PDB file of C-alpha atoms in Angstrom:
ATOM      1  CA  UNK A   1     -20.101  14.339  14.551  1.00  0.00           C
ATOM      2  CA  UNK A   2     -23.545  13.481  13.145  1.00  0.00           C
ATOM      3  CA  UNK A   3     -23.552  16.579  10.943  1.00  0.00           C
ATOM      4  CA  UNK A   4     -19.998  15.903   9.787  1.00  0.00           C
ATOM      5  CA  UNK A   5     -20.771  12.293   8.879  1.00  0.00           C
ATOM      6  CA  UNK A   6     -23.955  13.347   7.104  1.00  0.00           C
ATOM      7  CA  UNK A   7     -22.113  16.028   5.154  1.00  0.00           C
ATOM      8  CA  UNK A   8     -19.285  13.707   4.127  1.00  0.00           C
ATOM      9  CA  UNK A   9     -21.808  11.044   3.096  1.00  0.00           C
ATOM     10  CA  UNK A  10     -23.621  13.582   0.923  1.00  0.00           C
ATOM     11  CA  UNK A  11     -20.331  14.662  -0.691  1.00  0.00           C
ATOM     12  CA  UNK A  12     -19.397  11.028  -1.353  1.00  0.00           C
ATOM     13  CA  UNK A  13     -22.806  10.407  -2.942  1.00  0.00           C
ATOM     14  CA  UNK A  14     -22.506  13.441  -5.204  1.00  0.00           C
ATOM     15  CA  UNK A  15     -18.962  12.599  -6.307  1.00  0.00           C
ATOM     16  CA  UNK A  16     -20.103   9.069  -7.152  1.00  0.00           C
ATOM     17  CA  UNK A  17     -23.161  10.352  -9.034  1.00  0.00           C
ATOM     18  CA  UNK A  18     -21.365  13.070 -10.993  1.00  0.00           C
ATOM     19  CA  UNK A  19     -19.327  10.794 -13.335  1.00  0.00           C
ATOM     20  CA  UNK A  20     -22.515   9.040 -14.424  1.00  0.00           C
ATOM     21  CA  UNK A  21     -24.243  12.328 -15.174  1.00  0.00           C
ATOM     22  CA  UNK A  22     -21.417  13.726 -17.295  1.00  0.00           C
ATOM     23  CA  UNK A  23     -20.956  10.571 -19.367  1.00  0.00           C
ATOM     24  CA  UNK A  24     -17.648   9.367 -17.959  1.00  0.00           C
ATOM     25  CA  UNK A  25     -15.901   6.659 -19.956  1.00  0.00           C
ATOM     26  CA  UNK A  26     -13.536   3.838 -18.915  1.00  0.00           C
ATOM     27  CA  UNK A  27     -10.455   5.992 -18.300  1.00  0.00           C
ATOM     28  CA  UNK A  28     -12.071   9.363 -17.622  1.00  0.00           C
ATOM     29  CA  UNK A  29     -10.169  10.850 -14.631  1.00  0.00           C
ATOM     30  CA  UNK A  30     -12.205  10.807 -11.434  1.00  0.00           C
ATOM     31  CA  UNK A  31     -13.683  14.297 -10.902  1.00  0.00           C
ATOM     32  CA  UNK A  32     -11.612  15.465 -13.842  1.00  0.00           C
ATOM     33  CA  UNK A  33      -8.379  14.812 -11.959  1.00  0.00           C
ATOM     34  CA  UNK A  34      -9.060  17.895  -9.873  1.00  0.00           C
ATOM     35  CA  UNK A  35      -6.158  17.304  -7.460  1.00  0.00           C
ATOM     36  CA  UNK A  36      -3.681  16.080 -10.065  1.00  0.00           C
ATOM     37  CA  UNK A  37      -0.680  18.139 -11.141  1.00  0.00           C
ATOM     38  CA  UNK A  38      -1.091  19.059 -14.837  1.00  0.00           C
ATOM     39  CA  UNK A  39       1.545  17.179 -16.894  1.00  0.00           C
ATOM     40  CA  UNK A  40       2.885  20.422 -18.345  1.00  0.00           C
ATOM     41  CA  UNK A  41       3.374  21.834 -14.866  1.00  0.00           C
ATOM     42  CA  UNK A  42       5.615  19.004 -13.702  1.00  0.00           C
ATOM     43  CA  UNK A  43       9.196  20.277 -13.295  1.00  0.00           C
ATOM     44  CA  UNK A  44      10.675  16.895 -14.252  1.00  0.00           C
ATOM     45  CA  UNK A  45      10.578  14.256 -16.937  1.00  0.00           C
ATOM     46  CA  UNK A  46      10.029  10.835 -15.356  1.00  0.00           C
ATOM     47  CA  UNK A  47      11.487   7.570 -16.605  1.00  0.00           C
ATOM     48  CA  UNK A  48       8.052   6.361 -17.729  1.00  0.00           C
ATOM     49  CA  UNK A  49       4.937   8.205 -18.893  1.00  0.00           C
ATOM     50  CA  UNK A  50       1.792   7.490 -16.944  1.00  0.00           C
ATOM     51  CA  UNK A  51      -0.603   5.116 -18.727  1.00  0.00           C
ATOM     52  CA  UNK A  52      -4.147   6.283 -19.284  1.00  0.00           C
ATOM     53  CA  UNK A  53      -5.497   4.024 -16.530  1.00  0.00           C
ATOM     54  CA  UNK A  54      -3.337   5.613 -13.805  1.00  0.00           C
ATOM     55  CA  UNK A  55      -5.349   6.563 -10.732  1.00  0.00           C
ATOM     56  CA  UNK A  56      -5.968  10.194  -9.939  1.00  0.00           C
ATOM     57  CA  UNK A  57      -4.825  11.699  -6.657  1.00  0.00           C
ATOM     58  CA  UNK A  58      -8.435  11.656  -5.429  1.00  0.00           C
ATOM     59  CA  UNK A  59      -8.673   7.904  -6.074  1.00  0.00           C
ATOM     60  CA  UNK A  60      -5.360   7.251  -4.346  1.00  0.00           C
ATOM     61  CA  UNK A  61      -6.546   9.226  -1.323  1.00  0.00           C
ATOM     62  CA  UNK A  62      -9.630   6.992  -1.098  1.00  0.00           C
ATOM     63  CA  UNK A  63      -7.529   3.828  -1.277  1.00  0.00           C
ATOM     64  CA  UNK A  64      -4.880   4.939   1.216  1.00  0.00           C
ATOM     65  CA  UNK A  65      -7.499   6.214   3.645  1.00  0.00           C
ATOM     66  CA  UNK A  66      -9.118   2.767   3.636  1.00  0.00           C
ATOM     67  CA  UNK A  67      -5.809   1.194   4.692  1.00  0.00           C
ATOM     68  CA  UNK A  68      -5.316   3.714   7.496  1.00  0.00           C
ATOM     69  CA  UNK A  69      -8.873   3.347   8.775  1.00  0.00           C
ATOM     70  CA  UNK A  70      -8.487  -0.414   9.155  1.00  0.00           C
ATOM     71  CA  UNK A  71      -5.316   0.078  11.221  1.00  0.00           C
ATOM     72  CA  UNK A  72      -7.090   2.680  13.369  1.00  0.00           C
ATOM     73  CA  UNK A  73     -10.054   0.320  13.853  1.00  0.00           C
ATOM     74  CA  UNK A  74      -7.682  -2.478  14.899  1.00  0.00           C
ATOM     75  CA  UNK A  75      -6.118  -0.181  17.475  1.00  0.00           C
ATOM     76  CA  UNK A  76      -9.501   0.883  18.832  1.00  0.00           C
ATOM     77  CA  UNK A  77     -10.595  -2.750  19.207  1.00  0.00           C
ATOM     78  CA  UNK A  78      -7.348  -3.649  20.989  1.00  0.00           C
ATOM     79  CA  UNK A  79      -7.716  -0.665  23.319  1.00  0.00           C
ATOM     80  CA  UNK A  80     -11.395  -1.371  23.955  1.00  0.00           C
ATOM     81  CA  UNK A  81     -10.406  -4.780  25.313  1.00  0.00           C
ATOM     82  CA  UNK A  82      -8.684  -2.830  28.095  1.00  0.00           C
ATOM     83  CA  UNK A  83     -11.582  -0.457  28.662  1.00  0.00           C
ATOM     84  CA  UNK A  84     -14.148  -3.227  28.950  1.00  0.00           C
ATOM     85  CA  UNK A  85     -11.897  -5.921  30.419  1.00  0.00           C
ATOM     86  CA  UNK A  86     -13.151  -8.184  27.619  1.00  0.00           C
ATOM     87  CA  UNK A  87     -10.288  -9.759  25.590  1.00  0.00           C
ATOM     88  CA  UNK A  88     -12.733 -10.880  22.907  1.00  0.00           C
ATOM     89  CA  UNK A  89     -12.366  -7.410  21.405  1.00  0.00           C
ATOM     90  CA  UNK A  90      -8.779  -8.286  20.534  1.00  0.00           C
ATOM     91  CA  UNK A  91     -10.202 -11.093  18.418  1.00  0.00           C
ATOM     92  CA  UNK A  92     -11.865  -8.444  16.257  1.00  0.00           C
ATOM     93  CA  UNK A  93      -8.435  -6.911  15.627  1.00  0.00           C
ATOM     94  CA  UNK A  94      -7.308 -10.293  14.326  1.00  0.00           C
ATOM     95  CA  UNK A  95     -10.529 -10.679  12.362  1.00  0.00           C
ATOM     96  CA  UNK A  96      -9.882  -7.439  10.474  1.00  0.00           C
ATOM     97  CA  UNK A  97      -6.433  -8.512   9.252  1.00  0.00           C
ATOM     98  CA  UNK A  98      -7.641 -10.188   6.007  1.00  0.00           C
ATOM     99  CA  UNK A  99      -9.733  -7.116   5.179  1.00  0.00           C
ATOM    100  CA  UNK A 100      -6.673  -4.893   5.597  1.00  0.00           C
ATOM    101  CA  UNK A 101      -4.749  -7.266   3.319  1.00  0.00           C
ATOM    102  CA  UNK A 102      -7.601  -7.001   0.825  1.00  0.00           C
ATOM    103  CA  UNK A 103      -7.141  -3.232   0.795  1.00  0.00           C
ATOM    104  CA  UNK A 104      -3.394  -3.652   0.255  1.00  0.00           C
ATOM    105  CA  UNK A 105      -4.186  -5.956  -2.672  1.00  0.00           C
ATOM    106  CA  UNK A 106      -6.400  -3.308  -4.281  1.00  0.00           C
ATOM    107  CA  UNK A 107      -3.665  -0.684  -3.905  1.00  0.00           C
ATOM    108  CA  UNK A 108      -1.082  -3.082  -5.343  1.00  0.00           C
ATOM    109  CA  UNK A 109      -3.328  -3.815  -8.319  1.00  0.00           C
ATOM    110  CA  UNK A 110      -3.443  -0.107  -9.129  1.00  0.00           C
ATOM    111  CA  UNK A 111       0.244   0.377  -8.327  1.00  0.00           C
ATOM    112  CA  UNK A 112       0.961  -1.978 -11.237  1.00  0.00           C
ATOM    113  CA  UNK A 113      -1.565  -0.121 -13.408  1.00  0.00           C
ATOM    114  CA  UNK A 114      -4.098  -2.982 -13.362  1.00  0.00           C
ATOM    115  CA  UNK A 115      -1.699  -5.199 -15.317  1.00  0.00           C
ATOM    116  CA  UNK A 116      -1.919  -8.274 -13.017  1.00  0.00           C
ATOM    117  CA  UNK A 117      -5.535  -9.532 -13.310  1.00  0.00           C
ATOM    118  CA  UNK A 118      -5.112 -12.384 -10.794  1.00  0.00           C
ATOM    119  CA  UNK A 119      -4.999  -9.792  -8.005  1.00  0.00           C
ATOM    120  CA  UNK A 120      -8.726  -9.129  -8.514  1.00  0.00           C
ATOM    121  CA  UNK A 121      -9.912 -12.622  -7.436  1.00  0.00           C
ATOM    122  CA  UNK A 122      -7.210 -12.596  -4.748  1.00  0.00           C
ATOM    123  CA  UNK A 123      -8.726  -9.447  -3.300  1.00  0.00           C
ATOM    124  CA  UNK A 124     -12.205 -10.974  -3.509  1.00  0.00           C
ATOM    125  CA  UNK A 125     -10.994 -14.066  -1.625  1.00  0.00           C
ATOM    126  CA  UNK A 126      -9.351 -11.961   1.106  1.00  0.00           C
ATOM    127  CA  UNK A 127     -12.527  -9.886   1.427  1.00  0.00           C
ATOM    128  CA  UNK A 128     -14.640 -13.036   1.813  1.00  0.00           C
ATOM    129  CA  UNK A 129     -12.251 -14.470   4.405  1.00  0.00           C
ATOM    130  CA  UNK A 130     -12.100 -11.140   6.242  1.00  0.00           C
ATOM    131  CA  UNK A 131     -15.885 -10.784   6.344  1.00  0.00           C
ATOM    132  CA  UNK A 132     -16.085 -14.289   7.802  1.00  0.00           C
ATOM    133  CA  UNK A 133     -13.381 -13.769  10.450  1.00  0.00           C
ATOM    134  CA  UNK A 134     -14.810 -10.368  11.431  1.00  0.00           C
ATOM    135  CA  UNK A 135     -18.259 -11.945  11.736  1.00  0.00           C
ATOM    136  CA  UNK A 136     -16.893 -14.709  13.955  1.00  0.00           C
ATOM    137  CA  UNK A 137     -15.036 -12.187  16.124  1.00  0.00           C
ATOM    138  CA  UNK A 138     -18.206 -10.103  16.512  1.00  0.00           C
ATOM    139  CA  UNK A 139     -20.138 -13.265  17.412  1.00  0.00           C
ATOM    140  CA  UNK A 140     -17.598 -14.061  20.162  1.00  0.00           C
ATOM    141  CA  UNK A 141     -17.958 -10.536  21.553  1.00  0.00           C
ATOM    142  CA  UNK A 142     -21.736 -10.813  21.598  1.00  0.00           C
ATOM    143  CA  UNK A 143     -21.620 -14.212  23.305  1.00  0.00           C
ATOM    144  CA  UNK A 144     -19.181 -12.936  25.921  1.00  0.00           C
ATOM    145  CA  UNK A 145     -21.659 -10.156  26.748  1.00  0.00           C
ATOM    146  CA  UNK A 146     -24.469 -12.607  27.403  1.00  0.00           C
ATOM    147  CA  UNK A 147     -26.163 -12.668  24.003  1.00  0.00           C
ATOM    148  CA  UNK A 148     -27.512 -15.963  22.735  1.00  0.00           C
ATOM    149  CA  UNK A 149     -29.009 -17.041  19.437  1.00  0.00           C
ATOM    150  CA  UNK A 150     -32.752 -17.780  19.286  1.00  0.00           C
ATOM    151  CA  UNK A 151     -31.957 -21.295  18.093  1.00  0.00           C
ATOM    152  CA  UNK A 152     -29.471 -22.093  20.848  1.00  0.00           C
ATOM    153  CA  UNK A 153     -25.761 -22.778  20.690  1.00  0.00           C
ATOM    154  CA  UNK A 154     -23.970 -23.170  17.365  1.00  0.00           C
ATOM    155  CA  UNK A 155     -21.894 -26.370  17.279  1.00  0.00           C
ATOM    156  CA  UNK A 156     -18.138 -25.792  17.154  1.00  0.00           C
ATOM    157  CA  UNK A 157     -18.389 -21.979  17.058  1.00  0.00           C
ATOM    158  CA  UNK A 158     -19.414 -21.865  20.697  1.00  0.00           C
ATOM    159  CA  UNK A 159     -16.446 -24.031  21.650  1.00  0.00           C
ATOM    160  CA  UNK A 160     -13.696 -21.971  19.960  1.00  0.00           C
ATOM    161  CA  UNK A 161     -11.836 -19.363  21.978  1.00  0.00           C
ATOM    162  CA  UNK A 162     -14.649 -18.674  24.444  1.00  0.00           C
ATOM    163  CA  UNK A 163     -12.503 -19.155  27.549  1.00  0.00           C
ATOM    164  CA  UNK A 164      -9.818 -16.496  27.019  1.00  0.00           C
ATOM    165  CA  UNK A 165      -8.114 -15.109  30.080  1.00  0.00           C
ATOM    166  CA  UNK A 166      -9.536 -11.654  30.646  1.00  0.00           C
ATOM    167  CA  UNK A 167      -6.790 -10.422  32.960  1.00  0.00           C
ATOM    168  CA  UNK A 168      -7.389  -6.667  32.961  1.00  0.00           C
ATOM    169  CA  UNK A 169      -3.939  -5.817  34.365  1.00  0.00           C
ATOM    170  CA  UNK A 170      -2.241  -7.491  31.402  1.00  0.00           C
ATOM    171  CA  UNK A 171      -4.634  -5.789  29.015  1.00  0.00           C
ATOM    172  CA  UNK A 172      -3.903  -2.427  30.593  1.00  0.00           C
ATOM    173  CA  UNK A 173      -0.135  -2.905  30.338  1.00  0.00           C
ATOM    174  CA  UNK A 174      -0.470  -3.868  26.692  1.00  0.00           C
ATOM    175  CA  UNK A 175      -2.606  -0.862  25.859  1.00  0.00           C
ATOM    176  CA  UNK A 176       0.097   1.523  27.046  1.00  0.00           C
ATOM    177  CA  UNK A 177       2.559   0.206  24.453  1.00  0.00           C
ATOM    178  CA  UNK A 178       0.453   0.895  21.380  1.00  0.00           C
ATOM    179  CA  UNK A 179       2.276   3.270  19.059  1.00  0.00           C
ATOM    180  CA  UNK A 180       1.597   3.384  15.339  1.00  0.00           C
ATOM    181  CA  UNK A 181      -1.030   4.135  12.688  1.00  0.00           C
ATOM    182  CA  UNK A 182      -3.505   2.090  14.696  1.00  0.00           C
ATOM    183  CA  UNK A 183      -3.248   4.701  17.478  1.00  0.00           C
ATOM    184  CA  UNK A 184      -3.973   7.648  15.230  1.00  0.00           C
ATOM    185  CA  UNK A 185      -7.260   8.174  17.053  1.00  0.00           C
ATOM    186  CA  UNK A 186      -5.442   8.571  20.367  1.00  0.00           C
ATOM    187  CA  UNK A 187      -2.688  10.712  18.871  1.00  0.00           C
ATOM    188  CA  UNK A 188      -5.240  13.185  17.517  1.00  0.00           C
ATOM    189  CA  UNK A 189      -7.636  12.931  20.461  1.00  0.00           C
ATOM    190  CA  UNK A 190      -7.104  16.613  21.309  1.00  0.00           C
ATOM    191  CA  UNK A 191      -8.418  17.663  17.887  1.00  0.00           C
ATOM    192  CA  UNK A 192     -12.055  18.264  17.129  1.00  0.00           C
ATOM    193  CA  UNK A 193     -13.813  16.293  14.422  1.00  0.00           C
ATOM    194  CA  UNK A 194     -13.005  18.784  11.700  1.00  0.00           C
ATOM    195  CA  UNK A 195      -9.278  19.201  12.388  1.00  0.00           C
ATOM    196  CA  UNK A 196      -8.988  15.408  12.717  1.00  0.00           C
ATOM    197  CA  UNK A 197     -10.469  14.958   9.231  1.00  0.00           C
ATOM    198  CA  UNK A 198      -8.256  17.703   7.779  1.00  0.00           C
ATOM    199  CA  UNK A 199      -5.068  16.172   9.225  1.00  0.00           C
ATOM    200  CA  UNK A 200      -6.051  12.682   8.106  1.00  0.00           C
ATOM    201  CA  UNK A 201      -6.848  13.967   4.616  1.00  0.00           C
ATOM    202  CA  UNK A 202      -3.578  15.904   4.419  1.00  0.00           C
ATOM    203  CA  UNK A 203      -1.508  12.866   5.431  1.00  0.00           C
ATOM    204  CA  UNK A 204      -3.223  10.574   2.926  1.00  0.00           C
ATOM    205  CA  UNK A 205      -2.980  13.225   0.196  1.00  0.00           C
ATOM    206  CA  UNK A 206       0.767  13.570   0.782  1.00  0.00           C
ATOM    207  CA  UNK A 207       1.207   9.803   0.501  1.00  0.00           C
ATOM    208  CA  UNK A 208      -0.913   9.801  -2.663  1.00  0.00           C
ATOM    209  CA  UNK A 209       1.292  12.371  -4.384  1.00  0.00           C
ATOM    210  CA  UNK A 210       4.402  10.372  -3.443  1.00  0.00           C
ATOM    211  CA  UNK A 211       2.946   7.172  -4.905  1.00  0.00           C
ATOM    212  CA  UNK A 212       1.408   8.623  -8.067  1.00  0.00           C
ATOM    213  CA  UNK A 213       4.372  10.732  -9.108  1.00  0.00           C
ATOM    214  CA  UNK A 214       7.066   8.567  -7.554  1.00  0.00           C
ATOM    215  CA  UNK A 215       6.303   5.175  -9.103  1.00  0.00           C
ATOM    216  CA  UNK A 216       6.882   6.451 -12.660  1.00  0.00           C
ATOM    217  CA  UNK A 217      10.591   6.685 -11.828  1.00  0.00           C
ATOM    218  CA  UNK A 218      10.812   2.914 -11.336  1.00  0.00           C
ATOM    219  CA  UNK A 219      10.577   0.026 -13.765  1.00  0.00           C
ATOM    220  CA  UNK A 220       8.733  -2.537 -11.631  1.00  0.00           C
ATOM    221  CA  UNK A 221       5.217  -1.022 -11.909  1.00  0.00           C
ATOM    222  CA  UNK A 222       5.445  -1.469 -15.674  1.00  0.00           C
ATOM    223  CA  UNK A 223       6.843  -5.011 -15.659  1.00  0.00           C
ATOM    224  CA  UNK A 224       3.793  -6.813 -14.157  1.00  0.00           C
ATOM    225  CA  UNK A 225       5.814  -9.308 -12.128  1.00  0.00           C
ATOM    226  CA  UNK A 226       3.379 -11.343 -10.047  1.00  0.00           C
ATOM    227  CA  UNK A 227       5.932 -12.289  -7.386  1.00  0.00           C
ATOM    228  CA  UNK A 228       6.843  -8.654  -6.823  1.00  0.00           C
ATOM    229  CA  UNK A 229       3.163  -7.772  -6.466  1.00  0.00           C
ATOM    230  CA  UNK A 230       2.626 -10.602  -3.978  1.00  0.00           C
ATOM    231  CA  UNK A 231       5.579  -9.338  -1.962  1.00  0.00           C
ATOM    232  CA  UNK A 232       3.923  -5.908  -1.797  1.00  0.00           C
ATOM    233  CA  UNK A 233       0.797  -7.579  -0.417  1.00  0.00           C
ATOM    234  CA  UNK A 234       2.009 -10.264   1.938  1.00  0.00           C
ATOM    235  CA  UNK A 235       5.148  -8.729   3.459  1.00  0.00           C
ATOM    236  CA  UNK A 236       3.274  -5.838   5.128  1.00  0.00           C
ATOM    237  CA  UNK A 237       0.403  -8.208   5.965  1.00  0.00           C
ATOM    238  CA  UNK A 238       2.759 -10.620   7.723  1.00  0.00           C
ATOM    239  CA  UNK A 239       4.514  -7.783   9.547  1.00  0.00           C
ATOM    240  CA  UNK A 240       1.141  -6.409  10.652  1.00  0.00           C
ATOM    241  CA  UNK A 241       0.036  -9.810  11.981  1.00  0.00           C
ATOM    242  CA  UNK A 242       3.385 -10.370  13.692  1.00  0.00           C
ATOM    243  CA  UNK A 243       3.131  -6.944  15.304  1.00  0.00           C
ATOM    244  CA  UNK A 244      -0.157  -7.851  16.975  1.00  0.00           C
ATOM    245  CA  UNK A 245       1.220 -11.234  17.986  1.00  0.00           C
ATOM    246  CA  UNK A 246       4.244  -9.595  19.598  1.00  0.00           C
ATOM    247  CA  UNK A 247       2.041  -7.095  21.411  1.00  0.00           C
ATOM    248  CA  UNK A 248      -0.075  -9.897  22.791  1.00  0.00           C
ATOM    249  CA  UNK A 249       3.082 -11.600  24.093  1.00  0.00           C
ATOM    250  CA  UNK A 250       5.208  -8.574  25.047  1.00  0.00           C
ATOM    251  CA  UNK A 251       3.394  -5.466  26.351  1.00  0.00           C
ATOM    252  CA  UNK A 252       6.518  -3.333  25.813  1.00  0.00           C
ATOM    253  CA  UNK A 253       6.705  -4.026  22.070  1.00  0.00           C
ATOM    254  CA  UNK A 254       5.886  -0.854  20.120  1.00  0.00           C
ATOM    255  CA  UNK A 255       5.899  -2.220  16.573  1.00  0.00           C
ATOM    256  CA  UNK A 256       7.228  -0.779  13.348  1.00  0.00           C
ATOM    257  CA  UNK A 257       4.184   1.058  11.943  1.00  0.00           C
TER     258      UNK A 257
END
C-alpha cells in the first residue's frame, strides 16, 4: 500500500506540474484531453455543442472519485463504531456530510459549465462548515479515548454529545445493514490494492463519460437556472443525511445509494 500511495502521489504531482511547464492557458484541456473522445469520432450529433470550458474526462474522474471517497469514508467510520464499540465514530460520519455536499456543489458548478458563479462561495461555505464539524467529531473521538487538552476542558464543547449510548449489540446490528457506495471498501475487500484502484477508476471513468457526453443532449446545463442547480446539490445531500438517520434508527434499513 505504501508503494502504491507513493506512486499515485508522484503521478498526481507530475500531472499537476505538467500544465504549468507547457504553458497551459485558461481553457487548455487537462493533459490534452487524453481520455476524451475526439469530436470527429463521435457517432452522433448532440443537441448542444460543448463550450470551451467543458471539463475533460480526466477532470470528471477526479471530481466523481472525490464524491465516492467521502461516501466510503462515511461507511468506514460507521463500521468502525462497531469494531471499537465507540459510537463517537458515527459522529464523524455526520461531520463529513457538509464536505460531501461541497463536492456535489463543485460537480454541479461544472455540470452547468461554470455559469452559476454563486455556487463558488456556496462550496466555500460548505467546506468551512464541513471542516468545522469534522474537527468537532474528531475531538469527540479523542476525548472518548481518554485524550485531554493541555489547557483543560473546553467550555460547551465538552458538554455536547459526550454521553452517547455505546451499546455494541445495536452497533453490530446496524453495521450488518450497510449496503451502498459507502460500503465499497467491504464489497471489494477480496481485491488487492491494485485491482481495487483499477475497479474504482473504471467505475468513475464510466460515470464521467455518461456525464460529459450525456449532458449535451439536455437544455438545463445551458440555461443556468439557480434553483435547478440547488436541487442537484441539496436533494442528494438531504437523502444522504436521511439515509444515515434511518440507519441509526432502523438497523434493517439499507438505503438507496
